[in-house]
Amino acid sequence: MNQLGTGISIIGCGSAAPATSLDNQALTHIVETSDEWIASRTGIRERRVASPQESLAQLATEASKNALEMAKIEPQELDLIILATSSADDLFGSAGLIQAKLGATRAVAFDMTAACSGFVFGLVTASQFIRTGTYRNILLIGADILSRWVDWKDRRTCILFGDGAGAVVLQASEKDNLLGFELRSDGAGYHNLQLAYQPQPYEIIPGVDVSQGGYNRITMNGQEIYRFAVKKVPEVIEKALFRANLTSDQIDWLIMHQANQRILDAVAQRMKIEPEKVISNLAHHGNTSAASIPLALDQAVREGKIKAGDVIATAGFGAGLSWGAAIFEWG
Ligand code: ACO
């Protein structure tokens, strides 16, 4: 039991995805690939893609409204909004616009970036504000539109990603349902997965150059990322479980970043977690980066799979390199 009111409960979730679906067959028209190759190597069958008219703020707002409704919280009751994303509509951040769209007038709002680990890193960040007694109601959103940044001519990456948003509401509570976590970074592997700024010199006055470039497309060393995920993710889940004073057989559900079915299977196998406990929506959404965990969580909750009191192990991993796990009790 934590000090009164500084425990953490996750009391609502919501999600949103663009209407347009692109199946593997459609991708065979733009790159040399096949449904069989993509499905057998990744588990992905289709992914949602946002239209030019759809913004990240719109998707995130829709997911947030669903989460607030489930949590029975009015937007004005929110103290803080954290948007985990790598693809904000605006480099200055999109959280403020979401705050305005929701009418969450009391809430302070900011973006944070930890790529596909963004949701787990955001969960831990949000929880610190509750633990210190600073804030009571927090909205955490994971949202990404990576279709904007994928190289649609690169068959090694364009088959993987999809767009979406997921959100959860965290609330201060007497009982502490965030049982343990572990976060890690290793910048030495940064080059294996990038969406990097490409400088282009611009001479303002003779002798004074600045850069007026743009962002490159996503580049990835798939095999390195695969190896990294399968090795490092079980380690952080074990560490988070240790902190929670639990063992892997006490987990009801494993919700990992939805990157590749083979990664989910390999991690579950290493940890001796039954396949029935592994939540996967990869087939229909692909890798939605920071959105993938809350999107999968929301679907499993609304399908009635995940129930109040269930113990969930969640783990994110991706660019940075970054990875982390958190163990929490739902509801
Ligand atoms: N269709 C058909 N053939 C393909 C495709 C494709 N879409 N993509 C690659 N190939 C070919 C390659 O060119 C290569 O051919 P070659 O042997 O003639 O050169 C062959 O298939 C094997 O390529 P690999 O890259 O070795 O394929 P691999 O089995 O490693 O699968 C994959 C690639 C699916 C990307 C895998 O490495 C993977 O999933 N890695 C993890 C990636 C990941 O999860 N990234 C996201 C995590 S972080 C984040 O979410 C931001």
CSV table of C-alpha atoms and ligand atoms in Angstrom, one decimal:
chain,number,residue,atom,x,y,z
A,1,MET,CA,0.0,0.0,0.0
A,2,ASN,CA,1.3,3.4,-0.9
A,3,GLN,CA,0.9,6.7,0.9
A,4,LEU,CA,-2.8,7.8,0.7
A,5,GLY,CA,-3.6,9.1,-2.8
A,6,THR,CA,-0.2,8.6,-4.4
A,7,GLY,CA,-0.7,5.2,-5.7
A,8,ILE,CA,-1.5,4.9,-9.4
A,9,SER,CA,-4.5,3.4,-11.1
A,10,ILE,CA,-5.1,3.2,-14.9
A,11,ILE,CA,-8.8,3.6,-15.1
A,12,GLY,CA,-9.7,4.1,-18.8
A,13,CYS,CA,-8.4,3.5,-22.3
A,14,GLY,CA,-9.3,4.5,-25.8
A,15,SER,CA,-8.0,4.2,-29.3
A,16,ALA,CA,-8.5,5.5,-32.8
A,17,ALA,CA,-7.2,4.5,-36.3
A,18,PRO,CA,-7.6,6.0,-39.7
A,19,ALA,CA,-10.4,4.5,-41.8
A,20,THR,CA,-8.2,3.6,-44.8
A,21,SER,CA,-6.8,0.1,-44.7
A,22,LEU,CA,-3.9,-1.0,-46.9
A,23,ASP,CA,-3.5,-4.8,-47.2
A,24,ASN,CA,-0.4,-6.7,-48.2
A,25,GLN,CA,-1.7,-7.3,-51.6
A,26,ALA,CA,-1.9,-3.5,-52.2
A,27,LEU,CA,1.8,-3.2,-51.3
A,28,THR,CA,2.7,-5.6,-54.1
A,29,HIS,CA,1.8,-2.9,-56.5
A,30,ILE,CA,4.5,-0.5,-55.2
A,31,VAL,CA,7.4,-2.8,-54.1
A,32,GLU,CA,8.5,-6.3,-55.0
A,33,THR,CA,6.9,-8.3,-52.1
A,34,SER,CA,4.1,-10.7,-51.4
A,35,ASP,CA,1.4,-11.3,-48.9
A,36,GLU,CA,3.0,-14.6,-48.0
A,37,TRP,CA,6.5,-13.0,-47.4
A,38,ILE,CA,5.0,-10.2,-45.2
A,39,ALA,CA,2.6,-12.4,-43.2
A,40,SER,CA,5.1,-15.1,-42.5
A,41,ARG,CA,8.0,-12.8,-41.6
A,42,THR,CA,6.0,-10.3,-39.5
A,43,GLY,CA,2.4,-11.5,-38.9
A,44,ILE,CA,1.1,-8.3,-40.6
A,45,ARG,CA,-1.8,-8.6,-43.0
A,46,GLU,CA,-3.0,-5.0,-43.3
A,47,ARG,CA,-2.4,-1.6,-41.7
A,48,ARG,CA,-4.3,1.7,-41.4
A,49,VAL,CA,-2.9,4.8,-43.1
A,50,ALA,CA,-3.9,8.4,-42.5
A,51,SER,CA,-5.0,10.6,-45.3
A,52,PRO,CA,-3.4,14.0,-45.9
A,53,GLN,CA,-6.5,15.6,-44.3
A,54,GLU,CA,-6.1,13.5,-41.1
A,55,SER,CA,-3.9,15.0,-38.4
A,56,LEU,CA,-2.1,13.3,-35.5
A,57,ALA,CA,-4.0,15.7,-33.2
A,58,GLN,CA,-7.3,14.5,-34.6
A,59,LEU,CA,-6.5,10.8,-34.1
A,60,ALA,CA,-5.1,11.5,-30.6
A,61,THR,CA,-8.1,13.5,-29.6
A,62,GLU,CA,-10.5,10.8,-30.7
A,63,ALA,CA,-8.6,8.2,-28.7
A,64,SER,CA,-8.5,10.5,-25.7
A,65,LYS,CA,-12.2,11.1,-25.8
A,66,ASN,CA,-12.8,7.4,-25.7
A,67,ALA,CA,-10.4,7.0,-22.8
A,68,LEU,CA,-12.0,9.8,-20.8
A,69,GLU,CA,-15.4,8.4,-21.4
A,70,MET,CA,-14.4,5.0,-20.0
A,71,ALA,CA,-12.6,6.6,-17.1
A,72,LYS,CA,-15.7,8.8,-16.4
A,73,ILE,CA,-13.5,11.8,-16.2
A,74,GLU,CA,-14.4,15.3,-17.6
A,75,PRO,CA,-11.7,17.0,-19.7
A,76,GLN,CA,-11.6,19.8,-17.2
A,77,GLU,CA,-10.6,17.4,-14.4
A,78,LEU,CA,-7.3,16.6,-16.2
A,79,ASP,CA,-4.2,18.0,-14.6
A,80,LEU,CA,-1.7,16.9,-17.3
A,81,ILE,CA,-1.6,15.6,-20.8
A,82,ILE,CA,1.4,13.8,-22.2
A,83,LEU,CA,1.6,13.0,-25.9
A,84,ALA,CA,4.2,10.3,-26.7
A,85,THR,CA,4.9,10.6,-30.4
A,86,SER,CA,7.7,10.7,-33.0
A,87,SER,CA,5.5,12.2,-35.7
A,88,ALA,CA,3.8,15.3,-34.2
A,89,ASP,CA,2.0,17.6,-36.6
A,90,ASP,CA,4.2,20.4,-35.4
A,91,LEU,CA,7.9,20.2,-34.3
A,92,PHE,CA,6.9,22.5,-31.5
A,93,GLY,CA,4.6,19.9,-30.2
A,94,SER,CA,1.0,18.8,-30.7
A,95,ALA,CA,-0.1,18.2,-27.1
A,96,GLY,CA,-1.3,21.8,-26.7
A,97,LEU,CA,-3.7,21.5,-29.6
A,98,ILE,CA,-5.1,18.3,-28.2
A,99,GLN,CA,-5.6,20.0,-24.9
A,100,ALA,CA,-7.6,22.7,-26.7
A,101,LYS,CA,-9.6,20.2,-28.8
A,102,LEU,CA,-10.5,18.3,-25.6
A,103,GLY,CA,-11.3,21.5,-23.7
A,104,ALA,CA,-9.0,20.3,-20.9
A,105,THR,CA,-8.5,23.9,-19.8
A,106,ARG,CA,-6.8,23.1,-16.5
A,107,ALA,CA,-4.3,20.7,-17.9
A,108,VAL,CA,-0.7,21.4,-18.7
A,109,ALA,CA,0.3,19.5,-21.9
A,110,PHE,CA,3.6,18.5,-23.5
A,111,ASP,CA,5.0,16.1,-26.1
A,112,MET,CA,7.7,13.5,-25.4
A,113,THR,CA,9.6,11.3,-27.8
A,114,ALA,CA,11.0,7.8,-27.2
A,115,ALA,CA,9.9,6.3,-30.5
A,116,CYS,CA,8.3,2.9,-30.0
A,117,SER,CA,9.1,2.9,-26.3
A,118,GLY,CA,7.1,6.2,-26.0
A,119,PHE,CA,4.1,4.7,-24.3
A,120,VAL,CA,6.0,2.9,-21.6
A,121,PHE,CA,8.4,5.8,-21.0
A,122,GLY,CA,5.3,8.1,-20.8
A,123,LEU,CA,3.5,5.8,-18.4
A,124,VAL,CA,6.5,6.0,-16.0
A,125,THR,CA,6.9,9.7,-16.5
A,126,ALA,CA,3.2,10.3,-15.8
A,127,SER,CA,3.3,8.1,-12.7
A,128,GLN,CA,6.1,10.3,-11.2
A,129,PHE,CA,3.7,13.3,-11.1
A,130,ILE,CA,1.2,11.2,-9.2
A,131,ARG,CA,3.7,9.6,-6.9
A,132,THR,CA,4.9,13.0,-5.8
A,133,GLY,CA,1.3,14.1,-5.1
A,134,THR,CA,1.6,16.9,-7.8
A,135,TYR,CA,-1.2,15.8,-10.1
A,136,ARG,CA,-4.3,13.6,-9.7
A,137,ASN,CA,-5.7,12.9,-13.2
A,138,ILE,CA,-3.3,12.4,-16.2
A,139,LEU,CA,-4.1,11.6,-19.8
A,140,LEU,CA,-1.3,9.7,-21.5
A,141,ILE,CA,-1.5,9.4,-25.3
A,142,GLY,CA,0.6,7.3,-27.7
A,143,ALA,CA,0.1,8.3,-31.3
A,144,ASP,CA,2.0,8.1,-34.5
A,145,ILE,CA,1.5,8.7,-38.2
A,146,LEU,CA,4.7,7.0,-39.5
A,147,SER,CA,3.2,6.7,-43.0
A,148,ARG,CA,4.4,10.3,-43.4
A,149,TRP,CA,8.0,9.2,-42.8
A,150,VAL,CA,8.2,5.8,-44.4
A,151,ASP,CA,10.1,5.3,-47.6
A,152,TRP,CA,7.3,3.8,-49.7
A,153,LYS,CA,10.0,2.5,-52.1
A,154,ASP,CA,11.8,0.5,-49.4
A,155,ARG,CA,10.3,-2.9,-49.1
A,156,ARG,CA,12.2,-3.6,-45.9
A,157,THR,CA,10.4,-0.9,-44.0
A,158,CYS,CA,7.2,0.2,-45.8
A,159,ILE,CA,5.5,-3.1,-45.1
A,160,LEU,CA,5.9,-2.7,-41.3
A,161,PHE,CA,4.3,0.5,-40.2
A,162,GLY,CA,0.7,1.7,-39.7
A,163,ASP,CA,-1.0,4.8,-38.2
A,164,GLY,CA,-3.0,5.1,-35.0
A,165,ALA,CA,-3.5,6.5,-31.5
A,166,GLY,CA,-4.2,5.1,-28.1
A,167,ALA,CA,-4.7,6.7,-24.7
A,168,VAL,CA,-5.0,5.9,-21.1
A,169,VAL,CA,-6.2,7.8,-18.0
A,170,LEU,CA,-4.1,7.5,-14.9
A,171,GLN,CA,-5.5,8.5,-11.5
A,172,ALA,CA,-4.1,8.9,-8.1
A,173,SER,CA,-5.5,6.2,-5.8
A,174,GLU,CA,-5.0,4.7,-2.4
A,175,LYS,CA,-3.9,1.3,-3.9
A,176,ASP,CA,-0.9,1.4,-6.1
A,177,ASN,CA,-1.5,-0.6,-9.3
A,178,LEU,CA,1.8,0.3,-11.0
A,179,LEU,CA,3.7,-2.6,-9.6
A,180,GLY,CA,7.2,-2.2,-11.1
A,181,PHE,CA,9.1,-0.8,-14.1
A,182,GLU,CA,12.5,-0.7,-15.8
A,183,LEU,CA,13.6,1.7,-18.5
A,184,ARG,CA,16.8,1.5,-20.6
A,185,SER,CA,18.6,3.3,-23.4
A,186,ASP,CA,21.6,2.6,-25.5
A,187,GLY,CA,22.6,5.3,-27.9
A,188,ALA,CA,25.4,3.2,-29.3
A,189,GLY,CA,22.7,1.4,-31.4
A,190,TYR,CA,21.2,4.7,-32.5
A,191,HIS,CA,22.2,4.2,-36.2
A,192,ASN,CA,20.1,1.0,-36.5
A,193,LEU,CA,16.8,2.8,-36.6
A,194,GLN,CA,16.6,6.4,-37.6
A,195,LEU,CA,14.3,9.2,-38.8
A,196,ALA,CA,17.1,11.7,-38.9
A,197,TYR,CA,17.3,15.4,-39.9
A,198,GLN,CA,19.3,15.9,-43.1
A,199,PRO,CA,21.2,19.3,-42.9
A,200,GLN,CA,21.3,21.4,-46.0
A,201,PRO,CA,23.6,24.5,-45.8
A,202,TYR,CA,22.0,27.8,-46.3
A,203,GLU,CA,24.1,31.0,-46.4
A,204,ILE,CA,22.3,33.8,-44.6
A,205,ILE,CA,25.1,36.3,-45.2
A,206,PRO,CA,28.5,35.7,-46.6
A,207,GLY,CA,30.4,33.5,-44.1
A,208,VAL,CA,27.4,32.6,-42.0
A,209,ASP,CA,25.7,29.3,-42.9
A,210,VAL,CA,22.8,27.7,-41.1
A,211,SER,CA,21.0,24.5,-42.0
A,212,GLN,CA,17.6,24.5,-43.8
A,213,GLY,CA,17.2,20.8,-44.4
A,214,GLY,CA,14.4,18.4,-43.8
A,215,TYR,CA,13.8,15.0,-42.3
A,216,ASN,CA,15.0,11.8,-44.1
A,217,ARG,CA,12.8,8.8,-44.4
A,218,ILE,CA,12.9,5.9,-41.9
A,219,THR,CA,16.0,3.7,-42.2
A,220,MET,CA,16.4,0.5,-40.3
A,221,ASN,CA,18.7,-2.4,-39.9
A,222,GLY,CA,16.0,-5.0,-39.4
A,223,GLN,CA,18.1,-7.9,-38.3
A,224,GLU,CA,19.9,-5.8,-35.7
A,225,ILE,CA,16.6,-4.5,-34.3
A,226,TYR,CA,15.2,-8.0,-34.2
A,227,ARG,CA,18.2,-9.4,-32.3
A,228,PHE,CA,18.2,-6.4,-29.9
A,229,ALA,CA,14.4,-6.8,-29.2
A,230,VAL,CA,14.5,-10.5,-28.6
A,231,LYS,CA,17.5,-10.2,-26.2
A,232,LYS,CA,16.8,-7.0,-24.3
A,233,VAL,CA,13.0,-7.1,-23.9
A,234,PRO,CA,12.9,-10.3,-21.7
A,235,GLU,CA,15.6,-8.7,-19.5
A,236,VAL,CA,13.6,-5.6,-18.7
A,237,ILE,CA,10.4,-7.5,-18.2
A,238,GLU,CA,12.2,-9.8,-15.7
A,239,LYS,CA,13.6,-6.7,-13.9
A,240,ALA,CA,10.2,-5.0,-13.7
A,241,LEU,CA,8.7,-8.3,-12.5
A,242,PHE,CA,11.4,-8.5,-9.8
A,243,ARG,CA,10.6,-5.0,-8.7
A,244,ALA,CA,6.9,-6.0,-8.6
A,245,ASN,CA,7.8,-9.0,-6.5
A,246,LEU,CA,6.1,-11.2,-9.1
A,247,THR,CA,7.1,-14.1,-11.4
A,248,SER,CA,6.3,-14.5,-15.1
A,249,ASP,CA,3.6,-17.1,-14.4
A,250,GLN,CA,1.7,-14.5,-12.4
A,251,ILE,CA,1.2,-12.3,-15.5
A,252,ASP,CA,-2.3,-12.5,-17.0
A,253,TRP,CA,-1.4,-10.6,-20.2
A,254,LEU,CA,1.7,-9.6,-22.1
A,255,ILE,CA,1.2,-6.5,-24.2
A,256,MET,CA,4.4,-5.8,-26.1
A,257,HIS,CA,5.1,-3.1,-28.7
A,258,GLN,CA,3.5,-4.6,-31.8
A,259,ALA,CA,6.5,-4.7,-34.1
A,260,ASN,CA,6.6,-8.2,-35.4
A,261,GLN,CA,4.8,-11.4,-34.4
A,262,ARG,CA,8.1,-13.3,-34.5
A,263,ILE,CA,9.4,-10.9,-31.8
A,264,LEU,CA,6.3,-11.4,-29.7
A,265,ASP,CA,6.5,-15.2,-30.0
A,266,ALA,CA,10.3,-15.3,-29.3
A,267,VAL,CA,10.0,-13.1,-26.2
A,268,ALA,CA,7.0,-15.1,-24.8
A,269,GLN,CA,8.8,-18.4,-25.5
A,270,ARG,CA,12.0,-17.2,-23.7
A,271,MET,CA,9.9,-16.1,-20.7
A,272,LYS,CA,7.8,-19.2,-20.7
A,273,ILE,CA,4.6,-17.2,-21.1
A,274,GLU,CA,1.7,-19.1,-22.8
A,275,PRO,CA,0.8,-17.8,-26.3
A,276,GLU,CA,-2.8,-17.3,-25.2
A,277,LYS,CA,-1.6,-14.5,-22.8
A,278,VAL,CA,0.2,-12.6,-25.6
A,279,ILE,CA,-2.0,-9.8,-26.9
A,280,SER,CA,-1.5,-9.1,-30.7
A,281,ASN,CA,-3.2,-6.9,-33.1
A,282,LEU,CA,-0.4,-6.9,-35.6
A,283,ALA,CA,-2.3,-8.6,-38.3
A,284,HIS,CA,-4.7,-5.6,-38.7
A,285,HIS,CA,-2.6,-2.6,-37.6
A,286,GLY,CA,1.1,-3.4,-38.2
A,287,ASN,CA,3.6,-1.4,-36.2
A,288,THR,CA,1.9,1.8,-35.0
A,289,SER,CA,5.0,2.9,-32.9
A,290,ALA,CA,4.0,4.8,-29.7
A,291,ALA,CA,0.4,3.9,-30.3
A,292,SER,CA,0.8,0.2,-30.5
A,293,ILE,CA,0.6,-0.7,-26.8
A,294,PRO,CA,-2.4,1.5,-25.8
A,295,LEU,CA,-4.2,0.5,-29.1
A,296,ALA,CA,-3.8,-3.2,-28.3
A,297,LEU,CA,-4.7,-2.7,-24.7
A,298,ASP,CA,-7.9,-0.8,-25.6
A,299,GLN,CA,-9.0,-3.5,-28.1
A,300,ALA,CA,-8.4,-6.3,-25.5
A,301,VAL,CA,-10.2,-4.4,-22.8
A,302,ARG,CA,-13.2,-3.6,-25.1
A,303,GLU,CA,-13.3,-7.3,-26.3
A,304,GLY,CA,-13.7,-8.3,-22.6
A,305,LYS,CA,-10.4,-10.2,-22.6
A,306,ILE,CA,-8.7,-7.9,-20.0
A,307,LYS,CA,-10.7,-7.5,-16.8
A,308,ALA,CA,-10.3,-5.3,-13.7
A,309,GLY,CA,-7.5,-6.8,-11.5
A,310,ASP,CA,-5.7,-8.5,-14.3
A,311,VAL,CA,-1.9,-8.2,-14.1
A,312,ILE,CA,-0.4,-6.8,-17.3
A,313,ALA,CA,3.2,-6.8,-18.3
A,314,THR,CA,3.9,-4.3,-21.0
A,315,ALA,CA,7.1,-3.7,-22.9
A,316,GLY,CA,8.2,-1.1,-25.5
A,317,PHE,CA,11.3,-1.1,-27.6
A,318,GLY,CA,12.7,0.8,-30.6
A,319,ALA,CA,14.7,3.7,-31.8
A,320,GLY,CA,17.2,5.4,-29.5
A,321,LEU,CA,17.8,2.6,-28.9
A,322,SER,CA,15.3,2.6,-26.1
A,323,TRP,CA,13.4,-0.2,-24.3
A,324,GLY,CA,11.4,-0.6,-21.1
A,325,ALA,CA,8.8,-2.6,-19.3
A,326,ALA,CA,6.1,-1.8,-16.8
A,327,ILE,CA,3.9,-4.2,-14.7
A,328,PHE,CA,0.4,-2.9,-13.7
A,329,GLU,CA,-2.9,-4.1,-12.5
A,330,TRP,CA,-5.7,-3.0,-14.8
A,331,GLY,CA,-8.6,-0.9,-13.6
B,1,ACO,N1,9.3,-8.6,-49.4
B,1,ACO,C1,10.1,-9.6,-50.0
B,1,ACO,N2,11.4,-9.7,-49.7
B,1,ACO,C2,11.9,-8.9,-48.8
B,1,ACO,C3,11.1,-7.9,-48.2
B,1,ACO,C4,9.8,-7.8,-48.5
B,1,ACO,N3,9.0,-6.8,-48.0
B,1,ACO,N4,11.9,-7.2,-47.4
B,1,ACO,C5,13.2,-7.7,-47.4
B,1,ACO,N5,13.1,-8.7,-48.3
B,1,ACO,C6,14.3,-9.6,-48.8
B,1,ACO,C7,15.6,-9.0,-48.6
B,1,ACO,O1,15.9,-8.1,-49.6
B,1,ACO,C8,16.5,-10.2,-48.4
B,1,ACO,O2,16.7,-10.7,-49.7
B,1,ACO,P1,18.2,-11.1,-50.1
B,1,ACO,O3,18.5,-12.2,-49.2
B,1,ACO,O4,18.0,-11.5,-51.6
B,1,ACO,O5,19.1,-9.9,-49.9
B,1,ACO,C9,15.6,-11.2,-47.8
B,1,ACO,O6,14.3,-10.8,-47.9
B,1,ACO,C10,15.9,-11.3,-46.3
B,1,ACO,O7,15.9,-10.0,-45.7
B,1,ACO,P2,16.1,-9.8,-44.2
B,1,ACO,O8,16.2,-8.3,-43.9
B,1,ACO,O9,17.2,-10.6,-43.7
B,1,ACO,O10,14.7,-10.3,-43.6
B,1,ACO,P3,14.4,-10.7,-42.2
B,1,ACO,O11,14.0,-12.1,-42.1
B,1,ACO,O12,15.3,-10.1,-41.2
B,1,ACO,O13,13.0,-9.9,-42.0
B,1,ACO,C11,12.2,-7.9,-41.0
B,1,ACO,C12,13.0,-8.5,-42.1
B,1,ACO,C13,10.8,-8.4,-41.0
B,1,ACO,C14,12.2,-6.4,-41.1
B,1,ACO,C15,12.9,-8.4,-39.7
B,1,ACO,O14,14.2,-8.2,-39.7
B,1,ACO,C16,12.3,-7.7,-38.5
B,1,ACO,O15,11.1,-7.8,-38.2
B,1,ACO,N6,13.1,-7.0,-37.7
B,1,ACO,C17,12.6,-6.2,-36.6
B,1,ACO,C18,12.2,-4.9,-37.2
B,1,ACO,C19,11.3,-4.2,-36.2
B,1,ACO,O16,10.6,-4.8,-35.4
B,1,ACO,N7,11.3,-2.9,-36.3
B,1,ACO,C20,10.5,-2.1,-35.6
B,1,ACO,C21,10.9,-2.0,-34.2
B,1,ACO,S1,11.3,-0.5,-33.6
B,1,ACO,C22,10.0,0.5,-34.1
B,1,ACO,O17,8.9,0.0,-34.0
B,1,ACO,C23,10.2,1.8,-34.6
